[in-house]
Short mmCIF file of N, CA and C in Angstrom, two decimals:
data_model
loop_
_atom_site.label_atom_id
_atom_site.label_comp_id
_atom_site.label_asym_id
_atom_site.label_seq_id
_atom_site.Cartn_x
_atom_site.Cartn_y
_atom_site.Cartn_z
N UNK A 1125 0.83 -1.17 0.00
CA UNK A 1125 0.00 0.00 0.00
C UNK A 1125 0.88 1.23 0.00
N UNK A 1126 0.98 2.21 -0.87
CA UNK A 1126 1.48 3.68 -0.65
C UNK A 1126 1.42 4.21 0.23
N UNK A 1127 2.15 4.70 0.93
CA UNK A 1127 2.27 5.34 1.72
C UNK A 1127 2.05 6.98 1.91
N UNK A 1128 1.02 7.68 2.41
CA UNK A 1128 0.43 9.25 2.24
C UNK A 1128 1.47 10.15 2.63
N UNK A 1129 1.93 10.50 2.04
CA UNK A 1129 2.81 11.42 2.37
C UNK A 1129 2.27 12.65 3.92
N UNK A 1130 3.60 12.75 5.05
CA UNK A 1130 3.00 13.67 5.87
C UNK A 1130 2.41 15.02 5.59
N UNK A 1131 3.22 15.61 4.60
CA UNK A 1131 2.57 16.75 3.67
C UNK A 1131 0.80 17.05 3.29
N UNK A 1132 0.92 15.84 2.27
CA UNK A 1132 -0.48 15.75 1.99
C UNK A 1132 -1.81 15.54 3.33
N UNK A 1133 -1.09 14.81 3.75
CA UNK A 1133 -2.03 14.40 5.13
C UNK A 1133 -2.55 15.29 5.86
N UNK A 1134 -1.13 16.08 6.22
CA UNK A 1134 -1.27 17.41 7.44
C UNK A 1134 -1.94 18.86 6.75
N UNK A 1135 -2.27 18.62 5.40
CA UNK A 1135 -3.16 19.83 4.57
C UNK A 1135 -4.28 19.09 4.80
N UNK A 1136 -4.52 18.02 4.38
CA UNK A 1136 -5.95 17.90 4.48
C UNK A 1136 -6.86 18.07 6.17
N UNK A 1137 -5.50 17.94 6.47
CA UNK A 1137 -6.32 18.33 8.58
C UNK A 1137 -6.53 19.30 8.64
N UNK A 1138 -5.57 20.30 8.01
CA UNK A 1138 -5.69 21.90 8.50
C UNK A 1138 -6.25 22.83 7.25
N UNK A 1139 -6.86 22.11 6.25
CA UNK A 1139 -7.39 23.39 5.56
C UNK A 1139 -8.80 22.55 5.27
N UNK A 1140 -10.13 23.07 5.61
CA UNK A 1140 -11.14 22.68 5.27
C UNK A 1140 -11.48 22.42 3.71
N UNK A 1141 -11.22 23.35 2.57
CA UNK A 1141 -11.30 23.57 1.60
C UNK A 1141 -10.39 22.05 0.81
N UNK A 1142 -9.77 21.10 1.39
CA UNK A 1142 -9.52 19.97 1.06
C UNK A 1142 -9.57 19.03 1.40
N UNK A 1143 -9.43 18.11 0.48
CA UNK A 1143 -10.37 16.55 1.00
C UNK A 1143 -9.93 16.27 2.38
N UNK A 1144 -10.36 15.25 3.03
CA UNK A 1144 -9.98 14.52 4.43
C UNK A 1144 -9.41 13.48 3.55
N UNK A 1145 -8.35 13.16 4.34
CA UNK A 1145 -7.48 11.89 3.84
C UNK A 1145 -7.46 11.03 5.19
N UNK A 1146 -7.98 9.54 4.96
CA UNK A 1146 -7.83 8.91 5.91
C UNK A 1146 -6.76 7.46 5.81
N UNK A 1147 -6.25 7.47 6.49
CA UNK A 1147 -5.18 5.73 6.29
C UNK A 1147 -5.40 4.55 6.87
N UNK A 1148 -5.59 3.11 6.57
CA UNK A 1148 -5.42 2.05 6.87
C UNK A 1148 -4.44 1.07 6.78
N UNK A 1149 -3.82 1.08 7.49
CA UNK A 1149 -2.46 -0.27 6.81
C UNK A 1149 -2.95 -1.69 7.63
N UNK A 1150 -4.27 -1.65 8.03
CA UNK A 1150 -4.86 -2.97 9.03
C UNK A 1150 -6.27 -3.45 8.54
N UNK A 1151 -6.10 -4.52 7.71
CA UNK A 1151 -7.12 -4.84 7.22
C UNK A 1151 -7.28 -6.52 7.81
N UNK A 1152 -8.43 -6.80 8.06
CA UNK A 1152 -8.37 -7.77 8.48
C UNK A 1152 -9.73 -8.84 7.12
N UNK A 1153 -9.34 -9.86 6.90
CA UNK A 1153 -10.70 -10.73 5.96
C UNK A 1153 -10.49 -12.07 6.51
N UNK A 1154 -11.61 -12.36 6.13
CA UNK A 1154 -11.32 -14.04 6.41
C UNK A 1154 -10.58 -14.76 5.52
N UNK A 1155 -10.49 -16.50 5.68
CA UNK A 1155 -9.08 -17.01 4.86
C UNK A 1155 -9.73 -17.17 3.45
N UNK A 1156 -8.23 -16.83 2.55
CA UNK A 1156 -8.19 -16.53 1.38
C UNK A 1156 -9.97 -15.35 1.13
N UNK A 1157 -10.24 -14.32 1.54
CA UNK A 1157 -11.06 -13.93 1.57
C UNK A 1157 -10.62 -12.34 0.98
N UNK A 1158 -11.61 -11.46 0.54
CA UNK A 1158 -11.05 -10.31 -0.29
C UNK A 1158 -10.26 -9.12 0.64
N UNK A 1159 -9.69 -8.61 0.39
CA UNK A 1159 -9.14 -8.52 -0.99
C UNK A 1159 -7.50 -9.31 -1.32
N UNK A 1160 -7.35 -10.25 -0.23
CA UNK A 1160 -6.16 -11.38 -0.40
C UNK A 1160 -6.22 -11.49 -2.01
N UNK A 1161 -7.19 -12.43 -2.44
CA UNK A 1161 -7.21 -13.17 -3.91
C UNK A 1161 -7.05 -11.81 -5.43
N UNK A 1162 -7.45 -10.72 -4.89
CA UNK A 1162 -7.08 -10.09 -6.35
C UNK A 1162 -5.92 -9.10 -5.83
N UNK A 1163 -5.01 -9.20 -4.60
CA UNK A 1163 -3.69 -8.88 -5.08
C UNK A 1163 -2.50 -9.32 -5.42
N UNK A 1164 -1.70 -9.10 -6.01
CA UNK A 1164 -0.68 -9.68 -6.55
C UNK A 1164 0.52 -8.80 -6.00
N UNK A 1165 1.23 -9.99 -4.96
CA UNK A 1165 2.22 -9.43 -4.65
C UNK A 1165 2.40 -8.79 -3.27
N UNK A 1166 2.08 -7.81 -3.47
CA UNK A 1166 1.76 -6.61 -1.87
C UNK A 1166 0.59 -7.26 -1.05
N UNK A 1167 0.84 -7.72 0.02
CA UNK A 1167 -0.27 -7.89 1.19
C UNK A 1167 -0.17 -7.90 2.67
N UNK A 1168 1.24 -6.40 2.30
CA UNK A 1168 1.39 -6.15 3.38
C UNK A 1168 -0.09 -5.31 4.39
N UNK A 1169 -0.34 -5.36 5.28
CA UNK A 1169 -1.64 -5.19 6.31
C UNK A 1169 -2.71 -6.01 6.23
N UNK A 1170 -2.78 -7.07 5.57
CA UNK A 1170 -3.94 -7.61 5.22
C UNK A 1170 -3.82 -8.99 6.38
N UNK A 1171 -4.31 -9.22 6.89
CA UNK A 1171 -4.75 -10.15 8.12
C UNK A 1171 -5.53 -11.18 8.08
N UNK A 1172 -5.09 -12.81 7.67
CA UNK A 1172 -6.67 -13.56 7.22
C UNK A 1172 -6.95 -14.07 8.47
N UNK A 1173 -8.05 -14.28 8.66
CA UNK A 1173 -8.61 -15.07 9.93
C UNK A 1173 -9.63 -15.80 9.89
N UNK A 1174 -9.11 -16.81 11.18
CA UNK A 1174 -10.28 -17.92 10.74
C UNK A 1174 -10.89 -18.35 11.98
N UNK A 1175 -10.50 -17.55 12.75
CA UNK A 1175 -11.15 -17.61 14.26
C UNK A 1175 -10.27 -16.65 15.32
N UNK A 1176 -11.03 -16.35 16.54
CA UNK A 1176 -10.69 -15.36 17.61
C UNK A 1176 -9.20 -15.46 17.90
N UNK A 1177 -8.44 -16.73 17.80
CA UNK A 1177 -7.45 -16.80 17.93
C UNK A 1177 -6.22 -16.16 16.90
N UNK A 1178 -6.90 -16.00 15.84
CA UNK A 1178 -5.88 -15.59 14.90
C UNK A 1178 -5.63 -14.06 15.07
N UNK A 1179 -7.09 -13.49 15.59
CA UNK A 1179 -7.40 -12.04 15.78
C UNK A 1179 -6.51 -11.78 16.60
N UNK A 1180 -6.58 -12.52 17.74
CA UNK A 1180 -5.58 -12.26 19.27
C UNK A 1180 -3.82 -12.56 18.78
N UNK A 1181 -3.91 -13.26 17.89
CA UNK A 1181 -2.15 -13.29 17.66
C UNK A 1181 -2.23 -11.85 17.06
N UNK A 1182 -2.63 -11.39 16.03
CA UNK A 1182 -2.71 -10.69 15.14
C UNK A 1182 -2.42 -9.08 16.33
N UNK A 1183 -3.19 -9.20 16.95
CA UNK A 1183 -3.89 -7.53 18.06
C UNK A 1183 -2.48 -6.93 18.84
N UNK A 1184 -1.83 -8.99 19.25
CA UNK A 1184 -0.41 -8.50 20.38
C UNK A 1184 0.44 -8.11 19.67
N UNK A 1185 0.55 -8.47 18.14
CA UNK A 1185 2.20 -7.53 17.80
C UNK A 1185 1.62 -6.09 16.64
N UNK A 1186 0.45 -5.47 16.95
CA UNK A 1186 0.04 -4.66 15.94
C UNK A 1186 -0.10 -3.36 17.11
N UNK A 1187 0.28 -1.86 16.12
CA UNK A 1187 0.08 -0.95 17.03
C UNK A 1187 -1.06 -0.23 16.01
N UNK A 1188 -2.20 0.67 16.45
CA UNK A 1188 -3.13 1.25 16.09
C UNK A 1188 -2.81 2.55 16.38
N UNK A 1189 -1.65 2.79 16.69
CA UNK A 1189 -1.20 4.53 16.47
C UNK A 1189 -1.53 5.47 15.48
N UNK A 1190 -0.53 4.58 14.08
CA UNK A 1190 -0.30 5.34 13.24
C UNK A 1190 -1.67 5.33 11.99
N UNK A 1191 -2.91 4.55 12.41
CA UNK A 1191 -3.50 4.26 11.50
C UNK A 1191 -5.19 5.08 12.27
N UNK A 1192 -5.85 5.50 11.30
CA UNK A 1192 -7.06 6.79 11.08
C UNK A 1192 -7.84 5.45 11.48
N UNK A 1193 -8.56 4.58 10.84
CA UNK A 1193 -9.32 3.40 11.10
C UNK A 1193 -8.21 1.85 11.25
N UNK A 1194 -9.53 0.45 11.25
CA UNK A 1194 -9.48 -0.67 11.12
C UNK A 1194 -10.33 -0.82 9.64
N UNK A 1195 -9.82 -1.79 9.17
CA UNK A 1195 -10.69 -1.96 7.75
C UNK A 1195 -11.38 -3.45 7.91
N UNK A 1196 -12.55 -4.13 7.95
CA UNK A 1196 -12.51 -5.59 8.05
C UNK A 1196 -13.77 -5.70 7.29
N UNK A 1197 -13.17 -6.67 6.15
CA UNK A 1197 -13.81 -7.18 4.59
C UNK A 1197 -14.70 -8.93 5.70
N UNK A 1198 -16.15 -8.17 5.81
CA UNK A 1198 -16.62 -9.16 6.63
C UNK A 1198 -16.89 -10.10 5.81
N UNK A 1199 -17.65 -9.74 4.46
CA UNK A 1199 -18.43 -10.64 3.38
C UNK A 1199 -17.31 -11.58 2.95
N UNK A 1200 -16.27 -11.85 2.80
CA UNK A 1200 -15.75 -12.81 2.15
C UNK A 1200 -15.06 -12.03 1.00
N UNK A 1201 -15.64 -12.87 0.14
CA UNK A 1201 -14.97 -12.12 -1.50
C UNK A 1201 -16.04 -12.69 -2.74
N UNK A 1202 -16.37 -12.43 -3.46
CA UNK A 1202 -17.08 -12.66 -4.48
C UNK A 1202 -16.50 -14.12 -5.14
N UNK A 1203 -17.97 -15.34 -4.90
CA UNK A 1203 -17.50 -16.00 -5.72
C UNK A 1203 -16.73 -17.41 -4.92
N UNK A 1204 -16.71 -17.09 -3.33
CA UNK A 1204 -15.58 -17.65 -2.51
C UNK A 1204 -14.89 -17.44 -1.32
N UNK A 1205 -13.78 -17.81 -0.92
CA UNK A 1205 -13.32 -17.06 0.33
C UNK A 1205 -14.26 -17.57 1.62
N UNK A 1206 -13.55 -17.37 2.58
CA UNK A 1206 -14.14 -17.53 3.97
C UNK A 1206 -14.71 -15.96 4.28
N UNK A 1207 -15.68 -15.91 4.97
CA UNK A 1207 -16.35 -15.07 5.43
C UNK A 1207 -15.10 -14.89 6.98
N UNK A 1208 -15.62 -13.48 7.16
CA UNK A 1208 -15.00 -13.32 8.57
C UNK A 1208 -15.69 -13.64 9.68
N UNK A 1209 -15.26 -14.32 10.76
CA UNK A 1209 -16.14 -14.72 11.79
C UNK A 1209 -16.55 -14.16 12.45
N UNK A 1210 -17.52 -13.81 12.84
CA UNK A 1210 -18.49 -12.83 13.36
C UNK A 1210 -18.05 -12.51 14.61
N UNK A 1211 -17.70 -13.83 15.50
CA UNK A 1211 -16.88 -13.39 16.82
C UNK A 1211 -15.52 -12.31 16.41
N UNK A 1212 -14.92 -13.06 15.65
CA UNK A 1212 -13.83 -12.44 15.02
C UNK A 1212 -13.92 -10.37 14.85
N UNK A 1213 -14.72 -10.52 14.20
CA UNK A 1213 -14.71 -9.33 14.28
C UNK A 1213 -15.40 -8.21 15.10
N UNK A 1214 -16.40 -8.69 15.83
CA UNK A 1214 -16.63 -8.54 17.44
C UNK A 1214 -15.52 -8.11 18.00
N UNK A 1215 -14.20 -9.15 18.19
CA UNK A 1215 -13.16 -9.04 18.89
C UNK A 1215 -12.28 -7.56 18.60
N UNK A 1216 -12.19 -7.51 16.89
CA UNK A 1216 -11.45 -6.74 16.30
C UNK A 1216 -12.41 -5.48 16.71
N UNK A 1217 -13.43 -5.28 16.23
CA UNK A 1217 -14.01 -3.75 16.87
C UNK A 1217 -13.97 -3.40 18.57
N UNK A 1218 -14.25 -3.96 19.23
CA UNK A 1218 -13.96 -4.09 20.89
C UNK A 1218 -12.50 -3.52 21.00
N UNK A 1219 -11.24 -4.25 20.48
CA UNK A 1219 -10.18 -3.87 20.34
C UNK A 1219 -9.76 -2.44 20.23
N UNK A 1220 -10.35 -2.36 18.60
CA UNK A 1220 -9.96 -1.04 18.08
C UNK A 1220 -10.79 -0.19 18.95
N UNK A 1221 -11.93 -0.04 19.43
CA UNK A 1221 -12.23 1.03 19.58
C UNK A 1221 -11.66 1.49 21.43
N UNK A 1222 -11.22 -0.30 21.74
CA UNK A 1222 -10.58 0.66 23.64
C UNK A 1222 -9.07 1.09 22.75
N UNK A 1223 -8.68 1.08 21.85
CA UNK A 1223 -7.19 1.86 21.40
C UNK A 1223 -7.76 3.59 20.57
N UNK A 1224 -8.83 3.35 20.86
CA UNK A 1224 -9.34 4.79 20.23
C UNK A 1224 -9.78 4.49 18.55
N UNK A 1225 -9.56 3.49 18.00
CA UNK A 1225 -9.18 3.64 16.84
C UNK A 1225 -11.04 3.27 16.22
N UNK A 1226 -11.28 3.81 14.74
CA UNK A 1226 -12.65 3.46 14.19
C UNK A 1226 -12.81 2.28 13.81
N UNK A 1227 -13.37 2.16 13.32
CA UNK A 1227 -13.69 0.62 12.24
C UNK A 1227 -14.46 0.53 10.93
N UNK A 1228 -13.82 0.46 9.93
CA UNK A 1228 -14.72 0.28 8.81
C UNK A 1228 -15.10 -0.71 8.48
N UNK A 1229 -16.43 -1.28 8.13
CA UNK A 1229 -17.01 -2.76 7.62
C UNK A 1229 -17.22 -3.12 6.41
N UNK A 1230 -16.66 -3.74 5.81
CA UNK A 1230 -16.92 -3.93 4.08
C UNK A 1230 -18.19 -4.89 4.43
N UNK A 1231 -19.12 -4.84 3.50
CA UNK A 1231 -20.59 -5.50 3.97
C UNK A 1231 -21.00 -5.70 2.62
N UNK A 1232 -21.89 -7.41 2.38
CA UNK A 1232 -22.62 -7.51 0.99
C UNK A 1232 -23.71 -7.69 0.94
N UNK A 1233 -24.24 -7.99 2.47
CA UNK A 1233 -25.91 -8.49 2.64
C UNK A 1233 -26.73 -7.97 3.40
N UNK A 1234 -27.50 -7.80 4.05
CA UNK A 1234 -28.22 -7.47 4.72
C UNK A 1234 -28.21 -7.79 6.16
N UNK A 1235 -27.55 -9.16 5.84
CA UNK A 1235 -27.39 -9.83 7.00
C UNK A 1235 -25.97 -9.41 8.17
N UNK A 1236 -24.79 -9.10 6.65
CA UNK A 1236 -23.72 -8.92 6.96
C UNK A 1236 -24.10 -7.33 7.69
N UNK A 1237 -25.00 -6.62 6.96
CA UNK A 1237 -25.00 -5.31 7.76
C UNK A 1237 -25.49 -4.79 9.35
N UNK A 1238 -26.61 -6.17 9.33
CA UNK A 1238 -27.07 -6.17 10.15
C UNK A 1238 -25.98 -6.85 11.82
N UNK A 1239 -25.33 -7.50 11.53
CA UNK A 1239 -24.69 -7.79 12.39
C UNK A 1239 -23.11 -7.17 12.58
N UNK A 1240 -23.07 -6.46 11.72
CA UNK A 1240 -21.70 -5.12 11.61
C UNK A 1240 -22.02 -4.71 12.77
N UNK A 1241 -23.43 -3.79 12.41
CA UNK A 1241 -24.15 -2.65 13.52
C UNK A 1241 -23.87 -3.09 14.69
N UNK A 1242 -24.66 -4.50 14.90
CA UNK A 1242 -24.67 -4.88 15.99
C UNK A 1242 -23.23 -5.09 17.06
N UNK A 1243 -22.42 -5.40 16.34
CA UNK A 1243 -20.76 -5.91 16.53
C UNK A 1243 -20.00 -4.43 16.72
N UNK A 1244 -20.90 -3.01 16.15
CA UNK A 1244 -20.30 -1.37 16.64
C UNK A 1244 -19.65 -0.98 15.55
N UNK A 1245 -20.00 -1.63 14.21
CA UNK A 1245 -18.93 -0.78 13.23
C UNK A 1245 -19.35 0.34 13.43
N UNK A 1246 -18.26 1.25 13.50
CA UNK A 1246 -18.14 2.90 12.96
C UNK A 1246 -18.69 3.15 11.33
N UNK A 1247 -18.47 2.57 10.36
CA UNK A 1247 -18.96 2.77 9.48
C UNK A 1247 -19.39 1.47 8.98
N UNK A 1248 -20.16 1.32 7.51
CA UNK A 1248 -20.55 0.54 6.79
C UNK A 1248 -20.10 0.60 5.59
N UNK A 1249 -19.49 -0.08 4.96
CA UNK A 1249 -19.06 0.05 3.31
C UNK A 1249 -19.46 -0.62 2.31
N UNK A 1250 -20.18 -0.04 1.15
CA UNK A 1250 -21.23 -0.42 0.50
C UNK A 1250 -22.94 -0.88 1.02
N UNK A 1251 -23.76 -1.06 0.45
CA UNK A 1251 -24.93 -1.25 0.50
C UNK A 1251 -25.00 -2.89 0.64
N UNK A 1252 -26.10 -3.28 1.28
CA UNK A 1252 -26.50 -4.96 0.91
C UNK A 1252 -27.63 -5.37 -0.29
N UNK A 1253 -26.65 -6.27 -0.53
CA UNK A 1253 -27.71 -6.51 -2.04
C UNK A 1253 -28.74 -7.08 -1.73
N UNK A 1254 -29.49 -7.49 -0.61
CA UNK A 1254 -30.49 -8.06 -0.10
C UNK A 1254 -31.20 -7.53 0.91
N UNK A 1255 -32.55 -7.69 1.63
CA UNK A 1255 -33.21 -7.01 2.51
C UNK A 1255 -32.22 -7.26 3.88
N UNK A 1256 -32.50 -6.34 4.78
CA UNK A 1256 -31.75 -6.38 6.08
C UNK A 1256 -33.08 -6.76 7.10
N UNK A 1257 -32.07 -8.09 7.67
CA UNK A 1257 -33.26 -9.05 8.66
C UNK A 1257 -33.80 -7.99 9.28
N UNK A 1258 -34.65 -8.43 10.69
CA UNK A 1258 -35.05 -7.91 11.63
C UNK A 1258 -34.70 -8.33 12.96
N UNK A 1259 -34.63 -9.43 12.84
CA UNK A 1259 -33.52 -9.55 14.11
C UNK A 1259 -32.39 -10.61 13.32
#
């Protein structure tokens, strides 16, 4: 992943009149799950998991200083991939947010959105292509 230059970064904090720039280098998906399978090469921050345990190796050698959010690709990947485990990412938002840090949710269903919310994502990313349960 490129790296934002401090320049660019520290304008977009201090002058309203330009975009907000935000950074992630902590992405977490489930195994072989997106966006693992369509990169080639670079996967540095990308985190697969396949249960609470992988999260917890993952949490003790990671610092949430230098990074604006958490990114976690709950749906899987199109086509395939492990979904992220719902505890799993429970764990990962709980985490991030006693380090201060946000959470973004990549989401494909209704279902997936519905239990983001519930789990405290800070945000939602993309729409669900399907109705959102009720409970």
């Amino acid at each position: 992943m490129p790296e934002l230059s401090p320049k660019l970064r520290d304008a977009s904090k201090a002058d309203p009149a330009v975009a907000s720039l935000f950074t992630s280098e902590v992405v977490f998906t489930g195994i072989d799950g997106w966006p693992v399978t369509g990169l080639v090469g670079h996967r540095s921050g990308i985190m697969e998991v396949a249960s609470t345990d992988d999260v917890d190796r993952y949490l003790r050698g990671l610092s949430l200083d230098d990074v604006d959010y958490v990114k976690c690709m709950f749906d899987g990947k199109p086509g395939g991939g492990q979904r992220l485990p719902k505890a799993a990412l429970e764990m990962i938002i709980a985490a991030a947010h006693e380090a201060g840090t946000k959470v973004l949710v990549h989401i494909a269903t209704g279902t997936d959105m519905r239990e983001a919310v519930l789990a405290g994502a800070d945000c939602i990313e993309h729409s669900p292509s399907r109705a959102i349960p009720a409970t």
